[in-house]
Amino acid sequence: MIRAANLGFPRIGRTRELKKATEAYWAGESDAGQLAQIARALRHQNWREQADAGLSVIPSNDFSFYDQVLDTTAMLGAVPPRFSGGAGAQAPGTVDLDTYFAMARGTDDAPAMEMTKWFDTNYHYIVPEFHRDQQFHLASTKPIDEFEEAKAAGVHTRPVLLGPVTYLALGKAKESDLEPQDLLERVLPVYEEVLKRLAAAGADWVQIDEPRLALDLTDAERASFPAAYKRLAAAGPKLMLATYFDGLRDNTELAAQLPVDGLHVDLVRAPDQLESVLQALPGETVLSLGLIDGRNVWRADLSGLLPVVEQAKRALGADRLELAPSCSLLHTPIDLEMEDQLDAELKSWLAFAKQKLHELSALATAGNHGRDAARQAFDAADQAIRARRDSARVRDPKVRARTAAITEADKQRHSAFHERRKKQQKHLQLPKFPTTTIGSFPQTREVRRARGQFRRGEIDARQYEDFLKTTTEQAVRLQEELGLDVLVHGEFERTDMVEYFGEQLEGFAFTRHAWVQSFGSRYVRPPIIYGDVSRPEAMTVKWSAYAQSLTDKPVKGMLTGPVTIQQWSFVRDDQPRRETCHQIALAIRDEVQDLENAGIRLIQIDEPALREGLPLRRADWEGYLRWAVDAFRIASAGVADETQIHTHMCYAEFNDIMAWIAAMDADVISIETSRSAMELLDGFVDFRYPNEIGPGVWDIHSPRVPSSAEMRDLLSKAANVIDADQLWVNPDCGLKTRGWPEVEASLKNLVTAAREMRRAA
Ligand code: GLN
Ligand code: ZN
């Protein structure tokens, strides 16, 4: 029989119960017992939900209080030394809850472990830290406990573990001569022990995630896989080796030859790999087909998928087949039924985690007994797919004609940078080391309260607007007093840099409950791009023009770029991302034009997500960068030479894509560098960045106020690798999470630092 299987279910709860419970615990408003109780209820509900949906394979240990990579660190006892001596009463050898949270969030004495993005998702994991003398031991029995817990509730589960090779690859060695894979022999005994204990508890199968297999591997990683799995295969339970986020490509043989009992492949990201996987799969190995999109919200085309199931069934037989989501459903919202404000038509095109379980179940039924056995589900899916394809809300001929007509000239500023620069200098009359900020000013409690009151109808549009005007004017006055050279309006009217634009664009839908975990207790609610994107009217001109009307200093217009708007949304699956991105780019281009017409002389188009959109495989980078950089150029190139285009990115790790960053041809780019004391600028030594650049001199991630001497020191360092003429002076990022007192003090020092640099120059 073909089995419907799941790889992981969202753990946050339908009404964000986990967030509320953990935050209450952190705030000391509840105790560990209460937190554990809520966690248990969430797990039970998820198991029930999956059993009720008819799934044959239900995961356990997919729950986490914070992050599954951190769970693995806890399981392996790999607690960095700075957390083990703390105040928490820690039983020898085990990682208690407070140590666990301390690693994620830091304490007064020990900074938190680093956090970074999980592959190409917007989920963030806690980066393991490894030392040369690193030891591992079983320090958390969570996988076994949760298996037992499910068993006691009458649900037989397949526990999920993060595999050793990927786990090590995700970590960072603290010494430069240590390669994480060197530690493989030391982690394997702990994995073996966990597997043995799971077997003893009654687990026949264990899902072991090795998404690294879908990436370009180092030689060390390539060697680790056979070494690891030879040992783990002997530990007891059968292993379902799960790969996802891309195809196996050149690692197909490697994966198929590992001594495991099952292999899961992502057929959403890489549908073409089915043939080669079927061919490479040996003897009795079970194949899990990742057919339902675990990264997006669209309803599956069941009729389109059934032939794939049938093909695999012909090749392997039903008993060797499982149908699954492409990856864990962690990356999708939980239940579409809760969306009471989406219109019925749009809703019929969507499927969230719960709905995806039913899709899997229907597909398995049809695979086993024919389409008629799951007729209702198939008919409904057919109808929805057809309706979506033919809907006038999805395709806008005017938009399509416009993207089709984009020319090379549309991507090209009138003159080259050195020409534009002369004109801009004349037009803007800025001093050397010009000072500015990245856009947002503190979103204080008052700002959020006024927005809430307006949304609830407690104040009217007029009152809200008056509030925003007053706040904006105060920000402008303060910037004048501080002596900043290029002002901003402060972005008080915006909640979020994507939502603000999405709400004003055609083709976007917003949900009320569709939260997805970003990290720890932080969840996001990405917009859904469902149709061709266009801009009915100007989106930002009013606020920029208002701010400019208050001052003679130039006010910089502030936009979010097309790549970022798309990257932080659920994207269309019915056309290439490039197409949607260029539609958004044209909308932003119109906005840029309107800002210019309204007298705005500098316009910043933020692209903080450009780098995270990079494909996982190096071979795909160029294809992506070409359309992504094009999108920025389409958005920005319509202006006169005199108008200065800025961009901002929240990082500076682009040594490997520097030429592409330069190809965006922004007149000025601001980036984050202060935390690394300008070390990130090393890339600028090898590649001379041609345009102007503002390396952040103030780490806005902490409330600390840097002195002007510190900032001057950073600027001098920057001036070693970048021409002083090219340098701008600004913070690392926007100031929306900061408070006014530290903003005022820091900006004062920032202006002083710039003035001293000018004097010394
Ligand atoms: N302009 C935005 C701000 O200042 C940029 C934020 C970002 O890049 N993440 O808030
Ligand atoms: Zn930023």
PDB file of N, CA and C and ligand atoms in Angstrom, residues 438 608 648-650 732-734, ligand 2:
ATOM      1  N   ILE A 438      18.820  55.178   7.745  1.00  0.00           N
ATOM      2  CA  ILE A 438      18.374  54.152   6.785  1.00  0.00           C
ATOM      3  C   ILE A 438      16.876  54.246   6.515  1.00  0.00           C
ATOM      4  N   PRO A 608      17.079  44.338   1.276  1.00  0.00           N
ATOM      5  CA  PRO A 608      17.756  43.501   2.263  1.00  0.00           C
ATOM      6  C   PRO A 608      17.645  42.001   1.972  1.00  0.00           C
ATOM      7  N   HIS A 648      19.786  49.798   0.200  1.00  0.00           N
ATOM      8  CA  HIS A 648      20.258  49.380   1.519  1.00  0.00           C
ATOM      9  C   HIS A 648      20.143  47.878   1.642  1.00  0.00           C
ATOM     10  N   MET A 649      21.159  47.280   2.244  1.00  0.00           N
ATOM     11  CA  MET A 649      21.127  45.842   2.531  1.00  0.00           C
ATOM     12  C   MET A 649      21.580  45.650   3.966  1.00  0.00           C
ATOM     13  N   CYS A 650      20.983  44.671   4.656  1.00  0.00           N
ATOM     14  CA  CYS A 650      21.251  44.515   6.089  1.00  0.00           C
ATOM     15  C   CYS A 650      22.449  43.611   6.343  1.00  0.00           C
ATOM     16  N   ASP A 732      23.842  51.095  10.810  1.00  0.00           N
ATOM     17  CA  ASP A 732      23.791  49.802  10.117  1.00  0.00           C
ATOM     18  C   ASP A 732      22.461  49.525   9.447  1.00  0.00           C
ATOM     19  N   CYS A 733      21.372  50.010  10.054  1.00  0.00           N
ATOM     20  CA  CYS A 733      20.039  49.638   9.563  1.00  0.00           C
ATOM     21  C   CYS A 733      19.036  50.666  10.085  1.00  0.00           C
ATOM     22  N   GLY A 734      17.761  50.409   9.827  1.00  0.00           N
ATOM     23  CA  GLY A 734      16.700  51.298  10.291  1.00  0.00           C
ATOM     24  C   GLY A 734      16.612  51.322  11.814  1.00  0.00           C
TER      25      GLY A 734
HETATM   26 ZN    ZN B   2      18.842  46.922   7.168  1.00  0.00          ZN
END
